[in-house]
PDB file of N, CA and C in Angstrom:
ATOM      1  N   MET A   2     109.437 105.491 100.034  1.00 74.00           N
ATOM      2  CA  MET A   2     109.246 105.073 101.514  1.00 74.00           C
ATOM      3  C   MET A   2     108.141 104.232 101.653  1.00 74.00           C
ATOM      4  N   VAL A   3     107.628 104.057 100.480  1.00 79.00           N
ATOM      5  CA  VAL A   3     106.542 103.115 100.735  1.00 79.00           C
ATOM      6  C   VAL A   3     106.988 101.668 100.172  1.00 79.00           C
ATOM      7  N   GLU A   4     108.157 101.787  99.349  1.00 84.00           N
ATOM      8  CA  GLU A   4     108.759 100.496  98.493  1.00 84.00           C
ATOM      9  C   GLU A   4     109.493  99.529 100.411  1.00 84.00           C
ATOM     10  N   LEU A   5     110.343 100.978 100.761  1.00 87.00           N
ATOM     11  CA  LEU A   5     111.242 100.638 101.491  1.00 87.00           C
ATOM     12  C   LEU A   5     110.371  99.788 102.610  1.00 87.00           C
ATOM     13  N   CYS A   6     109.732 100.624 102.843  1.00 86.00           N
ATOM     14  CA  CYS A   6     108.263 100.199 104.006  1.00 86.00           C
ATOM     15  C   CYS A   6     107.452  98.798 103.511  1.00 86.00           C
ATOM     16  N   LYS A   7     107.637  98.146 102.471  1.00 87.00           N
ATOM     17  CA  LYS A   7     107.431  97.420 101.902  1.00 87.00           C
ATOM     18  C   LYS A   7     105.502  97.317 102.204  1.00 87.00           C
ATOM     19  N   THR A   8     104.739  98.598 101.951  1.00 89.00           N
ATOM     20  CA  THR A   8     103.387  98.724 102.681  1.00 89.00           C
ATOM     21  C   THR A   8     103.279  99.080 101.342  1.00 89.00           C
ATOM     22  N   TYR A   9     101.143  99.741 101.300  1.00 90.00           N
ATOM     23  CA  TYR A   9     100.655  99.719 100.349  1.00 90.00           C
ATOM     24  C   TYR A   9     100.057 101.273 100.584  1.00 90.00           C
ATOM     25  N   LEU A  10      99.724 102.114  99.616  1.00 90.00           N
ATOM     26  CA  LEU A  10      99.462 103.196  99.258  1.00 90.00           C
ATOM     27  C   LEU A  10      98.284 103.242  98.354  1.00 90.00           C
ATOM     28  N   PRO A  11      96.782 103.732  98.448  1.00 93.00           N
ATOM     29  CA  PRO A  11      95.891 103.580  97.616  1.00 93.00           C
ATOM     30  C   PRO A  11      96.476 104.653  96.504  1.00 93.00           C
ATOM     31  N   PRO A  12      96.160 103.931  95.437  1.00 94.00           N
ATOM     32  CA  PRO A  12      96.341 104.706  93.914  1.00 94.00           C
ATOM     33  C   PRO A  12      96.067 106.147  93.968  1.00 94.00           C
ATOM     34  N   ASP A  13      94.770 106.770  94.330  1.00 95.00           N
ATOM     35  CA  ASP A  13      94.510 107.732  94.558  1.00 95.00           C
ATOM     36  C   ASP A  13      95.362 108.841  95.325  1.00 95.00           C
ATOM     37  N   MET A  14      95.831 108.058  96.539  1.00 94.00           N
ATOM     38  CA  MET A  14      96.697 108.553  97.668  1.00 94.00           C
ATOM     39  C   MET A  14      98.039 108.734  97.054  1.00 94.00           C
ATOM     40  N   GLN A  15      98.627 108.147  95.957  1.00 93.00           N
ATOM     41  CA  GLN A  15      99.818 107.859  95.302  1.00 93.00           C
ATOM     42  C   GLN A  15     100.370 109.097  94.481  1.00 93.00           C
ATOM     43  N   ALA A  16      99.101 109.198  93.673  1.00 96.00           N
ATOM     44  CA  ALA A  16      98.407 110.345  92.522  1.00 96.00           C
ATOM     45  C   ALA A  16      98.912 111.969  93.426  1.00 96.00           C
ATOM     46  N   THR A  17      97.833 112.105  94.381  1.00 97.00           N
ATOM     47  CA  THR A  17      98.034 113.441  95.031  1.00 97.00           C
ATOM     48  C   THR A  17      99.303 113.669  95.672  1.00 97.00           C
ATOM     49  N   LEU A  18      99.705 112.647  96.365  1.00 94.00           N
ATOM     50  CA  LEU A  18     101.466 112.871  97.026  1.00 94.00           C
ATOM     51  C   LEU A  18     102.240 113.329  95.563  1.00 94.00           C
ATOM     52  N   GLU A  19     101.933 112.586  94.533  1.00 94.00           N
ATOM     53  CA  GLU A  19     103.421 112.670  93.390  1.00 94.00           C
ATOM     54  C   GLU A  19     102.913 114.161  92.837  1.00 94.00           C
ATOM     55  N   GLU A  20     101.687 114.618  93.251  1.00 97.00           N
ATOM     56  CA  GLU A  20     101.153 116.278  92.772  1.00 97.00           C
ATOM     57  C   GLU A  20     101.782 117.244  93.656  1.00 97.00           C
ATOM     58  N   LEU A  21     101.786 116.773  95.018  1.00 97.00           N
ATOM     59  CA  LEU A  21     102.050 118.052  95.833  1.00 97.00           C
ATOM     60  C   LEU A  21     103.732 117.519  96.194  1.00 97.00           C
ATOM     61  N   LYS A  22     104.433 116.854  95.963  1.00 94.00           N
ATOM     62  CA  LYS A  22     105.886 116.653  96.408  1.00 94.00           C
ATOM     63  C   LYS A  22     106.495 118.167  96.086  1.00 94.00           C
ATOM     64  N   GLU A  23     106.081 118.877  94.796  1.00 97.00           N
ATOM     65  CA  GLU A  23     106.982 120.063  94.784  1.00 97.00           C
ATOM     66  C   GLU A  23     106.549 121.005  95.627  1.00 97.00           C
ATOM     67  N   LYS A  24     105.579 121.367  96.727  1.00 98.00           N
ATOM     68  CA  LYS A  24     104.686 122.388  97.228  1.00 98.00           C
ATOM     69  C   LYS A  24     104.573 121.418  99.145  1.00 98.00           C
ATOM     70  N   PRO A  25     105.498 121.911  99.276  1.00 95.00           N
ATOM     71  CA  PRO A  25     106.049 121.260 100.747  1.00 95.00           C
ATOM     72  C   PRO A  25     104.756 121.607 101.772  1.00 95.00           C
ATOM     73  N   GLU A  26     104.296 122.905 101.966  1.00 95.00           N
ATOM     74  CA  GLU A  26     103.099 123.463 102.727  1.00 95.00           C
ATOM     75  C   GLU A  26     101.791 122.474 102.072  1.00 95.00           C
ATOM     76  N   GLU A  27     101.140 122.442 101.135  1.00 96.00           N
ATOM     77  CA  GLU A  27     100.417 121.758 101.027  1.00 96.00           C
ATOM     78  C   GLU A  27     100.502 120.362 101.320  1.00 96.00           C
ATOM     79  N   LEU A  28     101.372 119.535 101.215  1.00 95.00           N
ATOM     80  CA  LEU A  28     101.893 118.169 101.399  1.00 95.00           C
ATOM     81  C   LEU A  28     101.176 118.220 102.195  1.00 95.00           C
ATOM     82  N   LYS A  29     102.084 118.978 103.170  1.00 93.00           N
ATOM     83  CA  LYS A  29     101.996 119.168 105.319  1.00 93.00           C
ATOM     84  C   LYS A  29     100.471 119.138 105.470  1.00 93.00           C
ATOM     85  N   ALA A  30      99.492 119.965 104.558  1.00 95.00           N
ATOM     86  CA  ALA A  30      98.180 120.054 105.041  1.00 95.00           C
ATOM     87  C   ALA A  30      97.223 119.155 104.834  1.00 95.00           C
ATOM     88  N   TYR A  31      97.663 118.640 103.667  1.00 96.00           N
ATOM     89  CA  TYR A  31      97.385 117.147 102.912  1.00 96.00           C
ATOM     90  C   TYR A  31      97.395 115.817 104.015  1.00 96.00           C
ATOM     91  N   GLY A  32      98.962 115.656 104.702  1.00 92.00           N
ATOM     92  CA  GLY A  32      98.967 114.991 105.519  1.00 92.00           C
ATOM     93  C   GLY A  32      97.984 115.086 106.846  1.00 92.00           C
ATOM     94  N   VAL A  33      97.527 116.338 107.366  1.00 93.00           N
ATOM     95  CA  VAL A  33      97.429 116.507 108.643  1.00 93.00           C
ATOM     96  C   VAL A  33      95.516 116.202 108.326  1.00 93.00           C
ATOM     97  N   ARG A  34      94.741 116.507 106.968  1.00 95.00           N
ATOM     98  CA  ARG A  34      93.627 115.957 106.609  1.00 95.00           C
ATOM     99  C   ARG A  34      93.615 114.512 106.933  1.00 95.00           C
ATOM    100  N   GLN A  35      94.460 113.820 105.965  1.00 94.00           N
ATOM    101  CA  GLN A  35      94.715 112.671 105.770  1.00 94.00           C
ATOM    102  C   GLN A  35      94.579 111.640 107.555  1.00 94.00           C
ATOM    103  N   VAL A  36      95.267 112.227 108.302  1.00 93.00           N
ATOM    104  CA  VAL A  36      95.263 111.927 109.537  1.00 93.00           C
ATOM    105  C   VAL A  36      93.841 112.409 110.349  1.00 93.00           C
ATOM    106  N   VAL A  37      93.263 113.691 110.002  1.00 95.00           N
ATOM    107  CA  VAL A  37      92.245 114.051 110.941  1.00 95.00           C
ATOM    108  C   VAL A  37      91.240 112.774 110.514  1.00 95.00           C
ATOM    109  N   GLU A  38      90.938 112.499 109.212  1.00 95.00           N
ATOM    110  CA  GLU A  38      89.942 111.877 108.601  1.00 95.00           C
ATOM    111  C   GLU A  38      90.070 110.405 109.362  1.00 95.00           C
ATOM    112  N   LEU A  39      91.289 109.809 108.797  1.00 94.00           N
ATOM    113  CA  LEU A  39      91.505 108.457 109.744  1.00 94.00           C
ATOM    114  C   LEU A  39      91.366 108.156 111.216  1.00 94.00           C
ATOM    115  N   ILE A  40      91.196 109.463 111.838  1.00 93.00           N
ATOM    116  CA  ILE A  40      91.323 109.314 113.580  1.00 93.00           C
ATOM    117  C   ILE A  40      89.614 109.550 113.706  1.00 93.00           C
ATOM    118  N   ARG A  41      88.975 110.067 112.838  1.00 93.00           N
ATOM    119  CA  ARG A  41      87.472 110.354 112.960  1.00 93.00           C
ATOM    120  C   ARG A  41      86.868 109.091 112.656  1.00 93.00           C
ATOM    121  N   GLN A  42      87.425 108.314 111.432  1.00 95.00           N
ATOM    122  CA  GLN A  42      86.994 107.015 111.593  1.00 95.00           C
ATOM    123  C   GLN A  42      87.208 105.705 112.090  1.00 95.00           C
ATOM    124  N   ILE A  43      88.668 105.683 112.837  1.00 94.00           N
ATOM    125  CA  ILE A  43      88.630 104.908 113.887  1.00 94.00           C
ATOM    126  C   ILE A  43      87.263 105.296 114.746  1.00 94.00           C
ATOM    127  N   LYS A  44      87.547 106.255 115.389  1.00 91.00           N
ATOM    128  CA  LYS A  44      86.439 106.751 116.192  1.00 91.00           C
ATOM    129  C   LYS A  44      85.073 106.311 116.247  1.00 91.00           C
ATOM    130  N   ALA A  45      84.734 106.537 115.042  1.00 94.00           N
ATOM    131  CA  ALA A  45      83.574 106.194 114.436  1.00 94.00           C
ATOM    132  C   ALA A  45      83.171 104.870 114.212  1.00 94.00           C
ATOM    133  N   ALA A  46      83.727 104.263 114.750  1.00 96.00           N
ATOM    134  CA  ALA A  46      83.569 102.496 114.264  1.00 96.00           C
ATOM    135  C   ALA A  46      83.752 101.912 115.860  1.00 96.00           C
ATOM    136  N   ASN A  47      83.425 102.945 116.789  1.00 94.00           N
ATOM    137  CA  ASN A  47      83.544 102.477 117.979  1.00 94.00           C
ATOM    138  C   ASN A  47      84.298 100.796 118.614  1.00 94.00           C
ATOM    139  N   ILE A  48      85.022 101.744 118.528  1.00 95.00           N
ATOM    140  CA  ILE A  48      86.278  99.786 118.444  1.00 95.00           C
ATOM    141  C   ILE A  48      86.648  99.717 119.960  1.00 95.00           C
ATOM    142  N   GLY A  49      86.887 100.786 120.267  1.00 92.00           N
ATOM    143  CA  GLY A  49      87.877 101.028 121.707  1.00 92.00           C
ATOM    144  C   GLY A  49      88.782 101.904 121.792  1.00 92.00           C
ATOM    145  N   CYS A  50      89.554 102.055 120.601  1.00 90.00           N
ATOM    146  CA  CYS A  50      90.458 102.796 120.613  1.00 90.00           C
ATOM    147  C   CYS A  50      90.737 104.027 120.940  1.00 90.00           C
ATOM    148  N   ASN A  51      90.961 104.400 121.970  1.00 86.00           N
ATOM    149  CA  ASN A  51      91.332 105.895 122.227  1.00 86.00           C
ATOM    150  C   ASN A  51      92.331 106.379 122.206  1.00 86.00           C
ATOM    151  N   HIS A  52      93.160 105.679 122.268  1.00 90.00           N
ATOM    152  CA  HIS A  52      94.739 106.243 122.512  1.00 90.00           C
ATOM    153  C   HIS A  52      95.500 106.298 120.702  1.00 90.00           C
ATOM    154  N   TYR A  53      96.056 107.235 120.554  1.00 90.00           N
ATOM    155  CA  TYR A  53      96.217 107.551 119.255  1.00 90.00           C
ATOM    156  C   TYR A  53      98.165 107.501 119.394  1.00 90.00           C
ATOM    157  N   HIS A  54      99.118 106.979 118.567  1.00 90.00           N
ATOM    158  CA  HIS A  54     100.897 107.444 118.640  1.00 90.00           C
ATOM    159  C   HIS A  54     100.665 108.077 117.397  1.00 90.00           C
ATOM    160  N   PHE A  55     101.606 108.754 117.326  1.00 88.00           N
ATOM    161  CA  PHE A  55     102.005 110.265 116.032  1.00 88.00           C
ATOM    162  C   PHE A  55     103.329 110.027 115.652  1.00 88.00           C
ATOM    163  N   TYR A  56     103.959 109.058 115.276  1.00 86.00           N
ATOM    164  CA  TYR A  56     105.350 108.965 114.989  1.00 86.00           C
ATOM    165  C   TYR A  56     105.759 110.236 114.040  1.00 86.00           C
ATOM    166  N   THR A  57     106.558 111.345 114.536  1.00 84.00           N
ATOM    167  CA  THR A  57     106.434 112.656 114.031  1.00 84.00           C
ATOM    168  C   THR A  57     107.979 112.753 112.887  1.00 84.00           C
ATOM    169  N   ILE A  58     109.076 112.348 113.536  1.00 83.00           N
ATOM    170  CA  ILE A  58     110.328 112.220 113.308  1.00 83.00           C
ATOM    171  C   ILE A  58     111.069 113.592 113.678  1.00 83.00           C
ATOM    172  N   ASN A  59     110.985 114.020 114.659  1.00 83.00           N
ATOM    173  CA  ASN A  59     111.038 115.258 115.483  1.00 83.00           C
ATOM    174  C   ASN A  59     110.400 116.852 114.648  1.00 83.00           C
ATOM    175  N   THR A  60     109.553 116.531 114.453  1.00 83.00           N
ATOM    176  CA  THR A  60     108.523 117.716 113.574  1.00 83.00           C
ATOM    177  C   THR A  60     106.668 117.367 114.080  1.00 83.00           C
ATOM    178  N   THR A  61     106.558 118.146 115.118  1.00 88.00           N
ATOM    179  CA  THR A  61     105.687 118.404 115.983  1.00 88.00           C
ATOM    180  C   THR A  61     104.403 118.867 115.508  1.00 88.00           C
ATOM    181  N   LYS A  62     104.704 120.467 114.823  1.00 91.00           N
ATOM    182  CA  LYS A  62     103.486 121.293 113.738  1.00 91.00           C
ATOM    183  C   LYS A  62     102.707 121.086 113.351  1.00 91.00           C
ATOM    184  N   GLN A  63     102.851 119.535 112.369  1.00 91.00           N
ATOM    185  CA  GLN A  63     101.555 119.043 111.936  1.00 91.00           C
ATOM    186  C   GLN A  63     100.888 118.220 113.228  1.00 91.00           C
ATOM    187  N   THR A  64     101.285 117.629 113.845  1.00 91.00           N
ATOM    188  CA  THR A  64     100.892 116.573 115.013  1.00 91.00           C
ATOM    189  C   THR A  64      99.923 118.040 115.678  1.00 91.00           C
ATOM    190  N   PHE A  65     100.284 118.977 115.983  1.00 92.00           N
ATOM    191  CA  PHE A  65      99.769 119.705 116.891  1.00 92.00           C
ATOM    192  C   PHE A  65      98.773 120.178 116.190  1.00 92.00           C
ATOM    193  N   GLY A  66      98.616 120.386 114.691  1.00 91.00           N
ATOM    194  CA  GLY A  66      97.506 121.079 113.715  1.00 91.00           C
ATOM    195  C   GLY A  66      96.857 120.023 113.741  1.00 91.00           C
ATOM    196  N   ALA A  67      96.936 118.615 113.777  1.00 92.00           N
ATOM    197  CA  ALA A  67      95.884 117.619 113.642  1.00 92.00           C
ATOM    198  C   ALA A  67      94.907 117.575 114.945  1.00 92.00           C
ATOM    199  N   LEU A  68      95.555 117.677 116.369  1.00 92.00           N
ATOM    200  CA  LEU A  68      94.883 117.856 117.493  1.00 92.00           C
ATOM    201  C   LEU A  68      94.144 118.624 117.125  1.00 92.00           C
ATOM    202  N   LYS A  69      94.426 120.061 116.598  1.00 93.00           N
ATOM    203  CA  LYS A  69      93.696 121.155 117.065  1.00 93.00           C
ATOM    204  C   LYS A  69      92.526 120.675 115.813  1.00 93.00           C
ATOM    205  N   GLU A  70      92.440 120.405 114.902  1.00 91.00           N
ATOM    206  CA  GLU A  70      91.602 120.396 114.088  1.00 91.00           C
ATOM    207  C   GLU A  70      90.601 118.828 114.756  1.00 91.00           C
ATOM    208  N   MET A  71      90.957 118.506 115.422  1.00 90.00           N
ATOM    209  CA  MET A  71      90.099 117.354 116.148  1.00 90.00           C
ATOM    210  C   MET A  71      89.320 118.435 117.241  1.00 90.00           C
ATOM    211  N   GLY A  72      90.391 119.169 118.125  1.00 89.00           N
ATOM    212  CA  GLY A  72      89.028 119.768 119.276  1.00 89.00           C
ATOM    213  C   GLY A  72      89.697 119.423 120.140  1.00 89.00           C
ATOM    214  N   ILE A  73      91.183 118.721 120.066  1.00 88.00           N
ATOM    215  CA  ILE A  73      91.974 118.147 121.523  1.00 88.00           C
ATOM    216  C   ILE A  73      92.777 119.268 122.132  1.00 88.00           C
ATOM    217  N   LEU A  74      93.304 119.948 121.311  1.00 88.00           N
ATOM    218  CA  LEU A  74      93.934 120.665 121.451  1.00 88.00           C
ATOM    219  C   LEU A  74      93.805 122.242 121.705  1.00 88.00           C
ATOM    220  N   LYS A  75      93.638 122.873 121.942  1.00 82.00           N
ATOM    221  CA  LYS A  75      92.900 124.397 122.408  1.00 82.00           C
ATOM    222  C   LYS A  75      94.854 125.132 122.855  1.00 82.00           C
ATOM    223  N   GLU A  76      93.982 126.209 121.852  1.00 72.00           N
ATOM    224  CA  GLU A  76      94.904 127.745 121.292  1.00 72.00           C
ATOM    225  C   GLU A  76      95.853 128.153 122.738  1.00 72.00           C
TER     226      GLU A  76
END
């Protein structure tokens, strides 16, 4: 997918994704952690970015997980 999109992933992330490719639940949890950390970094930069778009491909469970982790969505 990275090649198809002509994008870049850091080597450590590539290695983790390769390691987790046969462990779907761990892979999803890793993705949620990455998204949460990225949004926290963007918010901490105080650059006025207050809205975020999640491209879910019709799978929202991980998005809800990220929103809960950030305290945006309550149970």
